[in-house]
PDB file of C-alpha atoms in Angstrom:
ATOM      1  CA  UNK A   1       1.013 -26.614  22.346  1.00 89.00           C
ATOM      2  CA  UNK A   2      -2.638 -27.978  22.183  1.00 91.00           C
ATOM      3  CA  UNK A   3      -2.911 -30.613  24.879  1.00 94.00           C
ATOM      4  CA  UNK A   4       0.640 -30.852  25.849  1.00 93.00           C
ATOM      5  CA  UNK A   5       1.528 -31.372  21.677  1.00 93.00           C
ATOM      6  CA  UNK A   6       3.358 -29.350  19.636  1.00 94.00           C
ATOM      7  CA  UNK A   7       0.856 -27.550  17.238  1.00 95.00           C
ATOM      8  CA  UNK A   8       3.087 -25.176  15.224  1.00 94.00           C
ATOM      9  CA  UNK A   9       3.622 -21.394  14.942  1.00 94.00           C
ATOM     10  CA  UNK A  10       0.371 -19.737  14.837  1.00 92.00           C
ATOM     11  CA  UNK A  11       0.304 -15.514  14.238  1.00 88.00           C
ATOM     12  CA  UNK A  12      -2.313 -13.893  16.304  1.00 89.00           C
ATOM     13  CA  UNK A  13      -3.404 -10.243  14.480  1.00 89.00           C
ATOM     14  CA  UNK A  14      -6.350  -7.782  14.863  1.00 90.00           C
ATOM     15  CA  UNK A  15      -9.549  -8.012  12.834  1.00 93.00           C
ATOM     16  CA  UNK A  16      -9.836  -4.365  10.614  1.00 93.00           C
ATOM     17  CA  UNK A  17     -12.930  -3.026  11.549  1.00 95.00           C
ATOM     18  CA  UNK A  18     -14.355   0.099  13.459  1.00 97.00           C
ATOM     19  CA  UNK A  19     -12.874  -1.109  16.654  1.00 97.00           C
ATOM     20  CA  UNK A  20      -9.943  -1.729  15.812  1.00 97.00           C
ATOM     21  CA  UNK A  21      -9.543   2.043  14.241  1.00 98.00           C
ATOM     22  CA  UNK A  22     -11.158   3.049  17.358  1.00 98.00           C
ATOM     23  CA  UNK A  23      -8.545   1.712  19.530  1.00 97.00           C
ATOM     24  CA  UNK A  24      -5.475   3.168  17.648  1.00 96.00           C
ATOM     25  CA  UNK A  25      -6.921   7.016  16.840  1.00 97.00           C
ATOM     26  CA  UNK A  26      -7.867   6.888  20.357  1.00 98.00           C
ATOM     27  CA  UNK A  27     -12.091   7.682  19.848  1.00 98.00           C
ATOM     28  CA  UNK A  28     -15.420   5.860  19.197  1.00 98.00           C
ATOM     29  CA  UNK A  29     -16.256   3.521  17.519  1.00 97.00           C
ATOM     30  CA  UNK A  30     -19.624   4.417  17.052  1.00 97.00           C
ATOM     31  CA  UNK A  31     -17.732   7.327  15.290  1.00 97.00           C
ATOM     32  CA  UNK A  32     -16.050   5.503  12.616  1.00 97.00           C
ATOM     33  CA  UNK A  33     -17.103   4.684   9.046  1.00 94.00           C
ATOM     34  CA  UNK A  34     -15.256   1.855   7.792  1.00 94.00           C
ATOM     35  CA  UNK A  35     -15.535   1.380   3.551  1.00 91.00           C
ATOM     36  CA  UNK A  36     -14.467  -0.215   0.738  1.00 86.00           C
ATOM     37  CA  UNK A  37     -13.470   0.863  -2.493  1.00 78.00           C
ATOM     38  CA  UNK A  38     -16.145  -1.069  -4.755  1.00 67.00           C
ATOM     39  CA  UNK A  39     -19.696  -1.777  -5.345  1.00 58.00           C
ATOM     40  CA  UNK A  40     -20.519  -1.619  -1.610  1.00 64.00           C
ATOM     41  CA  UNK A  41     -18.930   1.934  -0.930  1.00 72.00           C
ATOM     42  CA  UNK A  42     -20.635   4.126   1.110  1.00 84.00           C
ATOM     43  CA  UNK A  43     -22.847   6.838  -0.619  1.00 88.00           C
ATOM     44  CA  UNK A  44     -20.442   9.493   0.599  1.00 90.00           C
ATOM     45  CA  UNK A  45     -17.770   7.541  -1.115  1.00 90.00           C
ATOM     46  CA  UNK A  46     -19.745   6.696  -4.250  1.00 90.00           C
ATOM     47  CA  UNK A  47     -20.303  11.043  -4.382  1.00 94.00           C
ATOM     48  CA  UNK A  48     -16.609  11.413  -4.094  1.00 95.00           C
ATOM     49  CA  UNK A  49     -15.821   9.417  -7.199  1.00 93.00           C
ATOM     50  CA  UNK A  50     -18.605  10.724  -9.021  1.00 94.00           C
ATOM     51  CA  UNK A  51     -17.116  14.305  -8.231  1.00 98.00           C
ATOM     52  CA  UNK A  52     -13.590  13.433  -9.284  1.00 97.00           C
ATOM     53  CA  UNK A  53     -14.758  11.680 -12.453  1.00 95.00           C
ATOM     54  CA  UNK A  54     -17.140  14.971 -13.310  1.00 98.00           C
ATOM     55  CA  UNK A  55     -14.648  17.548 -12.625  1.00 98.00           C
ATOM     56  CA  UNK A  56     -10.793  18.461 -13.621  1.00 99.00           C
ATOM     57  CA  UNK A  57      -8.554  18.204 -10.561  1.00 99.00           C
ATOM     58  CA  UNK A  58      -6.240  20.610 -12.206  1.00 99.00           C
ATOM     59  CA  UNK A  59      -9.018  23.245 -11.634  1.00 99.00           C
ATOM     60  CA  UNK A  60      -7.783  24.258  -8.350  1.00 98.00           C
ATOM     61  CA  UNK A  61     -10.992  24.826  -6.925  1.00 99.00           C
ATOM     62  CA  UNK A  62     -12.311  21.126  -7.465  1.00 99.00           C
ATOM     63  CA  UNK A  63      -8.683  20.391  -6.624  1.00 99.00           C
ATOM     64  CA  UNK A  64      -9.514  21.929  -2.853  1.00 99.00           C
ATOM     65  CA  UNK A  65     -12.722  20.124  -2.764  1.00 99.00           C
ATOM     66  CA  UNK A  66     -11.604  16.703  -2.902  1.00 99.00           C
ATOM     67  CA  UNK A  67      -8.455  17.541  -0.803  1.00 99.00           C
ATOM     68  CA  UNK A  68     -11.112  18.600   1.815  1.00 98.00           C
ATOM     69  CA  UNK A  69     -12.350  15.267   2.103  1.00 98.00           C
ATOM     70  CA  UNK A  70      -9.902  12.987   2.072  1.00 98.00           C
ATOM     71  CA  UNK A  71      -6.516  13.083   4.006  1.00 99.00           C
ATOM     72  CA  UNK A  72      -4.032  13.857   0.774  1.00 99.00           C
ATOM     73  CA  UNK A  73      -0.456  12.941   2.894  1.00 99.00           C
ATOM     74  CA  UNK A  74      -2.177   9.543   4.025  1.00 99.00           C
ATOM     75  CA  UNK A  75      -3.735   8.628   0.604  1.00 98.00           C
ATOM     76  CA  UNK A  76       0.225   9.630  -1.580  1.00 99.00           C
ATOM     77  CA  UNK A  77       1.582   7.409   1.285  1.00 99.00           C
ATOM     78  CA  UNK A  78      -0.749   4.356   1.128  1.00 98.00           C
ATOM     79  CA  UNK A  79      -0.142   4.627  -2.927  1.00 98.00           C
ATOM     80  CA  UNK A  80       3.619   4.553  -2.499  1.00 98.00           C
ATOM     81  CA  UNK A  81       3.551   2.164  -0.164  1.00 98.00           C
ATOM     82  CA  UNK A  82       1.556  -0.107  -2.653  1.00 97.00           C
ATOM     83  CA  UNK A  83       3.130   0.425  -5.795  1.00 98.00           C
ATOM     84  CA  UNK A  84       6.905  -0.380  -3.915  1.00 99.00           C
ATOM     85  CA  UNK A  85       5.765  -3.526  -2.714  1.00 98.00           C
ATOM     86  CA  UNK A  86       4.420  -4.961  -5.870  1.00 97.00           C
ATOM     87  CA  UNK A  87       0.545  -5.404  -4.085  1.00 94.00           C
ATOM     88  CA  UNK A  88      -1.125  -7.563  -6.580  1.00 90.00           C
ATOM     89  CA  UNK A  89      -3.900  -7.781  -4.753  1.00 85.00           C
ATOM     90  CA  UNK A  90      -4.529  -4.130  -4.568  1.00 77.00           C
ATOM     91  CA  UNK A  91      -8.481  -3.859  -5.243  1.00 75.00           C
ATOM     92  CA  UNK A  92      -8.937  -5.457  -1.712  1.00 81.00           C
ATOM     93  CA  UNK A  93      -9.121  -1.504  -0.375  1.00 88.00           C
ATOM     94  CA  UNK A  94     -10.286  -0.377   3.118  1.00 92.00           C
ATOM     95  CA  UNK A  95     -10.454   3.119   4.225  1.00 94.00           C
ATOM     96  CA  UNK A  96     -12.201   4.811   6.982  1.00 96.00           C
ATOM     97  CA  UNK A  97     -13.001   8.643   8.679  1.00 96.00           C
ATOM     98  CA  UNK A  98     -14.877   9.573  11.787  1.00 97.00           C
ATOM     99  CA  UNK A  99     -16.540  12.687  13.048  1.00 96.00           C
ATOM    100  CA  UNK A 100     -14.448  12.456  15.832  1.00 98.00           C
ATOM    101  CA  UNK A 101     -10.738  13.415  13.817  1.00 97.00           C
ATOM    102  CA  UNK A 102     -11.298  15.592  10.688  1.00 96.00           C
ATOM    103  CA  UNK A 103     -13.963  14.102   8.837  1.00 97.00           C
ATOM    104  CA  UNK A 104     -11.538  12.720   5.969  1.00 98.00           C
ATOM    105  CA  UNK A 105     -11.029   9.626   4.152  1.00 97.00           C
ATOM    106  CA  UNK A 106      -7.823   7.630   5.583  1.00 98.00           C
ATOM    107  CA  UNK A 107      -6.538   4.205   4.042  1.00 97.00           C
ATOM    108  CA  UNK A 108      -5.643   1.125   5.734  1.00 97.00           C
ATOM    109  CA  UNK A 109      -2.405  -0.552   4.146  1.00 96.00           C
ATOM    110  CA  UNK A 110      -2.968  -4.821   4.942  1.00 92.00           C
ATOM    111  CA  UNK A 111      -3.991  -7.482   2.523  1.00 92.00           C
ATOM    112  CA  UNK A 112       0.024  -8.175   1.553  1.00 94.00           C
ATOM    113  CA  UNK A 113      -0.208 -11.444   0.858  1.00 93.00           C
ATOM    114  CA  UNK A 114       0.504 -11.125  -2.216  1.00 95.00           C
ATOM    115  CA  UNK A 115       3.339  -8.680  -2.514  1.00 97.00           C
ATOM    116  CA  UNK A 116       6.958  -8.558  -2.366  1.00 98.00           C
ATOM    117  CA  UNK A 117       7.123 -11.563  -4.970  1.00 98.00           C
ATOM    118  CA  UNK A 118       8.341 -10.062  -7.930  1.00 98.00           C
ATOM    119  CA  UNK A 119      10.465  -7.056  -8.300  1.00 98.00           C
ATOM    120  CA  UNK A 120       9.784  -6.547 -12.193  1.00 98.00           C
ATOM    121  CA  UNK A 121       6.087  -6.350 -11.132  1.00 98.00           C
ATOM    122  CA  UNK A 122       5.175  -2.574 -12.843  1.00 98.00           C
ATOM    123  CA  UNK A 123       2.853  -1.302 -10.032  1.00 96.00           C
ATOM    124  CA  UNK A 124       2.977   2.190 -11.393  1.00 97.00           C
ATOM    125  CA  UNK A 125       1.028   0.899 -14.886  1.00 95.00           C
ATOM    126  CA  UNK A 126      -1.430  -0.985 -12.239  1.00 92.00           C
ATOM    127  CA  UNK A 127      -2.020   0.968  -9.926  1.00 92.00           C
ATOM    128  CA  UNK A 128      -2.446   3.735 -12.603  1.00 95.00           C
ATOM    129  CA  UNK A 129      -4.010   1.959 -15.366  1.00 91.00           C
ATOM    130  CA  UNK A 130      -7.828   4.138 -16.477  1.00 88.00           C
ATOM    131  CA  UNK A 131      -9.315   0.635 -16.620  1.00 84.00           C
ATOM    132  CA  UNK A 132      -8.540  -0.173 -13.502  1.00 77.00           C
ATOM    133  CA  UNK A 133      -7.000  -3.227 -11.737  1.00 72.00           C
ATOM    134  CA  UNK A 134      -8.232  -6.725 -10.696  1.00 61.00           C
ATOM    135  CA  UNK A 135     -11.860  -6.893 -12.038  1.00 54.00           C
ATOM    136  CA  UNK A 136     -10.873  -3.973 -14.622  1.00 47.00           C
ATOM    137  CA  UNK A 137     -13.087  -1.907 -12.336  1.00 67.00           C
ATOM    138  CA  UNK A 138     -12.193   1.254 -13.473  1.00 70.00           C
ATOM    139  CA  UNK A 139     -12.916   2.311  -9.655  1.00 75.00           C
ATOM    140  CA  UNK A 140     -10.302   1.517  -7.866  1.00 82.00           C
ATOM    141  CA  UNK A 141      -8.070   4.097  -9.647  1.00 91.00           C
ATOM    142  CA  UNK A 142      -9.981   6.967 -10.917  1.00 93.00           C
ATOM    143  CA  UNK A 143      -9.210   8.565  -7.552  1.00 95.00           C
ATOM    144  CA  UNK A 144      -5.862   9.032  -7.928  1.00 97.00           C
ATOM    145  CA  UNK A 145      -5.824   9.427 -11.756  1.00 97.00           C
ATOM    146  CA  UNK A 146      -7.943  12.200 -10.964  1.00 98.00           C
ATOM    147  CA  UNK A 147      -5.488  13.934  -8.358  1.00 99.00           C
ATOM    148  CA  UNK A 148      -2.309  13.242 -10.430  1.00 98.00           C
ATOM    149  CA  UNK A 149      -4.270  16.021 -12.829  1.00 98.00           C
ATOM    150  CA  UNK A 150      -3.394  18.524 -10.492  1.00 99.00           C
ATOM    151  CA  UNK A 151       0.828  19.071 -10.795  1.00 98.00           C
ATOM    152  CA  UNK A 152       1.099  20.294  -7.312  1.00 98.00           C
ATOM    153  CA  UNK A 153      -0.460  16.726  -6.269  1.00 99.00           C
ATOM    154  CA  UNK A 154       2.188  14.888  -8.859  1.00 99.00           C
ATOM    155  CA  UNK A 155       5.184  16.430  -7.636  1.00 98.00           C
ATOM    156  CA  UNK A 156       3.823  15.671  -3.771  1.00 99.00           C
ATOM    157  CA  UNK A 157       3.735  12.668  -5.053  1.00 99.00           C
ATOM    158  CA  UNK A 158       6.610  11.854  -6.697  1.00 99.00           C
ATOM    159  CA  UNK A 159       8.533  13.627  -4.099  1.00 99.00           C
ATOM    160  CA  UNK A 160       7.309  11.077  -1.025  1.00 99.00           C
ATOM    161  CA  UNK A 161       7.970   8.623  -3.149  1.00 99.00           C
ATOM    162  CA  UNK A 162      11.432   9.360  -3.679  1.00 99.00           C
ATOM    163  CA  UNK A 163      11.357  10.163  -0.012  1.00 99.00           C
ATOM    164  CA  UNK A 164      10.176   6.477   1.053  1.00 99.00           C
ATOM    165  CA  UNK A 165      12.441   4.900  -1.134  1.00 99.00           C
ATOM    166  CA  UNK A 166      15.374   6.701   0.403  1.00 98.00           C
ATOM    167  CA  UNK A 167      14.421   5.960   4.303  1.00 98.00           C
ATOM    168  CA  UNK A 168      11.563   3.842   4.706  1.00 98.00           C
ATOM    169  CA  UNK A 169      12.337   0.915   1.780  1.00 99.00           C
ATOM    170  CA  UNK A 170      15.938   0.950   2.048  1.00 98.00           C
ATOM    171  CA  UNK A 171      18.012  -2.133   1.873  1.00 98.00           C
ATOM    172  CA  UNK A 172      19.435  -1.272   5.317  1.00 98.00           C
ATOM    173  CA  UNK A 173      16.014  -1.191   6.670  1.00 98.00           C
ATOM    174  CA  UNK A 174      13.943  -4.217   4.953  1.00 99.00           C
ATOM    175  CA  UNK A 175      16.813  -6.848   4.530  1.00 99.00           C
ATOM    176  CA  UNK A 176      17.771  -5.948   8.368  1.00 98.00           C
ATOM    177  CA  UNK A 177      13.934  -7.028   8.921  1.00 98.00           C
ATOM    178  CA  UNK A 178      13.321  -9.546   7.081  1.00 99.00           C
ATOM    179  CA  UNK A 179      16.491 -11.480   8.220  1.00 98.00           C
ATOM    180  CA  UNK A 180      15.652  -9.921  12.438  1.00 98.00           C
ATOM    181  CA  UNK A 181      12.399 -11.717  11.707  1.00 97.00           C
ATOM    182  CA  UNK A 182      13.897 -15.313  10.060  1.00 98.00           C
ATOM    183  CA  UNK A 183      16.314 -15.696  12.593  1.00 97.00           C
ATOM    184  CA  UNK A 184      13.479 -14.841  15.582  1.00 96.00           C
ATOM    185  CA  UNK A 185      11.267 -17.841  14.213  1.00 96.00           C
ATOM    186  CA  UNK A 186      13.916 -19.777  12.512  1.00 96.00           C
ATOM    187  CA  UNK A 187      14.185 -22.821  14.952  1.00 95.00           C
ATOM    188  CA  UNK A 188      10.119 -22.822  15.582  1.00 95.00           C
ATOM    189  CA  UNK A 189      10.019 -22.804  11.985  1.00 96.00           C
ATOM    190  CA  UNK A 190      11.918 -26.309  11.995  1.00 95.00           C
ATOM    191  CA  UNK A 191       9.590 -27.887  14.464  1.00 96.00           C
ATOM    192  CA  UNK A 192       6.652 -26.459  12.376  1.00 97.00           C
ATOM    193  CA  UNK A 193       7.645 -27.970   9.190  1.00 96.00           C
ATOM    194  CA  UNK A 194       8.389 -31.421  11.046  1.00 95.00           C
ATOM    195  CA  UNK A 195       4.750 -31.475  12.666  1.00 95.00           C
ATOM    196  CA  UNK A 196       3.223 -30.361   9.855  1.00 95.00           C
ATOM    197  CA  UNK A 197       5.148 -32.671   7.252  1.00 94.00           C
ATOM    198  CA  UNK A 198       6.268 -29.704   4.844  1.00 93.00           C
ATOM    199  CA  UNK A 199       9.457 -28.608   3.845  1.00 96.00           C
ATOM    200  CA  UNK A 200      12.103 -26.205   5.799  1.00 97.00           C
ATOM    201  CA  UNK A 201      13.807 -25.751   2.466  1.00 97.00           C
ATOM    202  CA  UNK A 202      10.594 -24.080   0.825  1.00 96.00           C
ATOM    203  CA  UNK A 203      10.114 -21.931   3.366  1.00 96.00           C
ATOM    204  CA  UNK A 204      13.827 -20.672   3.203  1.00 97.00           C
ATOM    205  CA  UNK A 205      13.294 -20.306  -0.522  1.00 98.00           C
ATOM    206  CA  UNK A 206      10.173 -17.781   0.759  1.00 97.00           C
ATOM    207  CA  UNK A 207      12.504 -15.872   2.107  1.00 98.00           C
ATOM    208  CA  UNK A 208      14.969 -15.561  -0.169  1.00 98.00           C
ATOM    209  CA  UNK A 209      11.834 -14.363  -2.703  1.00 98.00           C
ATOM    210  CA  UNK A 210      12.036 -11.522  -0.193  1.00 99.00           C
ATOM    211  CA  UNK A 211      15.301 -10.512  -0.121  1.00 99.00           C
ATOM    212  CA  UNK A 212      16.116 -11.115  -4.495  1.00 99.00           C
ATOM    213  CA  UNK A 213      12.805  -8.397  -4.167  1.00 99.00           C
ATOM    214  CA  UNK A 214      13.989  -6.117  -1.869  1.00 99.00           C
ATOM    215  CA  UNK A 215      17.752  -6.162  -3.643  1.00 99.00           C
ATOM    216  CA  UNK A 216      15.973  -5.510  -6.847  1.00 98.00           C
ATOM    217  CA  UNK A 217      13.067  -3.305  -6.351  1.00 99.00           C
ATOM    218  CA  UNK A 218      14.656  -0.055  -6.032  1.00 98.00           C
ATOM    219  CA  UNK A 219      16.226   0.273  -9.979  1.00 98.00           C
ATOM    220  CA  UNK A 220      13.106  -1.166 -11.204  1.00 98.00           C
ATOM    221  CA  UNK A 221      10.741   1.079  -9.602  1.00 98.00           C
ATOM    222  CA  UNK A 222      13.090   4.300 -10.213  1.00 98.00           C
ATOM    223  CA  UNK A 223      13.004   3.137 -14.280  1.00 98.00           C
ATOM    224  CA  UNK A 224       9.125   2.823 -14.492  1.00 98.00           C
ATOM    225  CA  UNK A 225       8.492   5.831 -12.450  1.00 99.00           C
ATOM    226  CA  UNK A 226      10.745   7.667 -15.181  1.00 98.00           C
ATOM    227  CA  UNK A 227       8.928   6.286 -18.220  1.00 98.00           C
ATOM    228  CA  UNK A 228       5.571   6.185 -17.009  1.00 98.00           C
ATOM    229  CA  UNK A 229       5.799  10.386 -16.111  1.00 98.00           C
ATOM    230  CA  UNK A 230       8.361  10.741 -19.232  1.00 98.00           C
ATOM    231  CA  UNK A 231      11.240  12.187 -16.236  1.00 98.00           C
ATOM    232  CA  UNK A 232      15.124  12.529 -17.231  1.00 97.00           C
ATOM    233  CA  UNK A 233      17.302  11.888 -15.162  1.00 96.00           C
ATOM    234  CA  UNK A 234      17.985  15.376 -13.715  1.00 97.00           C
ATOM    235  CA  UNK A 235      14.330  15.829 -12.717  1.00 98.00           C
ATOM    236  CA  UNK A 236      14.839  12.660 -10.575  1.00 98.00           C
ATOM    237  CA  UNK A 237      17.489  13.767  -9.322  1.00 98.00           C
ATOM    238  CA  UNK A 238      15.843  16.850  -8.185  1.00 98.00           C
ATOM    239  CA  UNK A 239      12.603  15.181  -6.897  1.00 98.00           C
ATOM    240  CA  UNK A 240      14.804  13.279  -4.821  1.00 98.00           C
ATOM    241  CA  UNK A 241      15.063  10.011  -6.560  1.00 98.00           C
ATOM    242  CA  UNK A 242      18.163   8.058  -6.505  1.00 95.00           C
ATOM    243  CA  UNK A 243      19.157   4.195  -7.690  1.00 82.00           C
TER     244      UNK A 243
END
């Protein structure tokens, strides 16, 4: 209510920035470096990609390097995490480190806007594409081009992949969300759409873009993870993969 009127649902969130990282690892903020993954990197950054574009990862030495400077478990998860929700804004990249932790590179997963839309959406081309995505700044995915060199860093990675699928983007999980979250606004969400003149039905049909996602994106994913690294069905199977 503004003024005793009704003025809609409103969603109050957290700028990202240095305080905000400071406030949930618990040290400065004077000790955090907060970048992006374009033009306006910082240097350290800017060296990093130079290295990785200089050097083969499968070297194990330049392998160690770059694992020594970024934090390898956080950057597999924040690329599963993107590729399984279909992020088609995915060049919109934070990622941060302080002196204060370890020193490494850590990724911030936000900007989702514009995923979860459409389950035939092949994120593993994207996200993996040499020319890069968005712009077709080569840029944004020469890191992890670079890392999936190295086969001990593919099978980490296509093993917490299959490992996310299985307990973090299960239908059990997500649909059991997304509906927990419909039904908490759902009335409020009636009143919106009557002060704001817009449709109920539309929003419903949001949702249900959700859920037909969700209900989908598990066979699709499975089937371009297996072309794109040329699997059968047995190595899935053994990396823990399952439709």
């Amino acid at each position: 209510y503004l003024n005793g009127e009704y003025w809609g649902i409103y969603y109050i969130r957290e700028k990202i920035n240095e305080n905000y990282i400071a406030g949930n690892y618990n040290i400065s903020e004077e000790s955090v470096i907060l970048s992006v993954a374009n033009g306006n990197s910082s240097a350290e950054y800017k060296e990093l990609i130079s290295y990785v574009s200089r050097y083969n990862l499968a070297d194990e030495e330049h392998y160690n390097y770059v694992a020594s400077k970024i934090d390898i478990e956080n950057y597999i998860d924040y690329i599963c995490a993107e590729m399984y929700v279909a992020n088609t804004d995915n060049g919109n990249i934070r990622f941060f480190k302080s002196s204060e932790l370890d020193g490494k590179w850590r990724w911030i997963f936000y900007d989702l806007d514009w995923a979860f839309l459409d389950f035939r959406h092949n994120s593993i081309f994207e996200h993996l594409n040499p020319e890069g995505t968005g712009a077709m700044n080569a840029f944004s995915t020469r890191l992890i081009n670079s890392l999936l060199k190295n086969q001990n860093f593919k099978e980490q990675f296509l093993t917490r992949m299959a490992w996310q699928m299985q307990n973090i983007w299960t239908n059990e999980k997500v649909l059991g969300r997304i509906n927990e979250l419909k039904e908490l606004i759902n009335d409020d969400m009636k009143r919106d759409c009557e002060r704001w003149e817009y449709s109920y039905s539309y929003w419903d049909k949001q949702i249900q873009i959700l859920i037909t996602f969700q209900e989908n994106r598990h066979e699709q994913l499975y089937n371009y993870i297996k072309n794109y690294f040329s699997l059968n069905d047995a190595k899935m199977t053994e990396l823990g993969f399952q439709i």
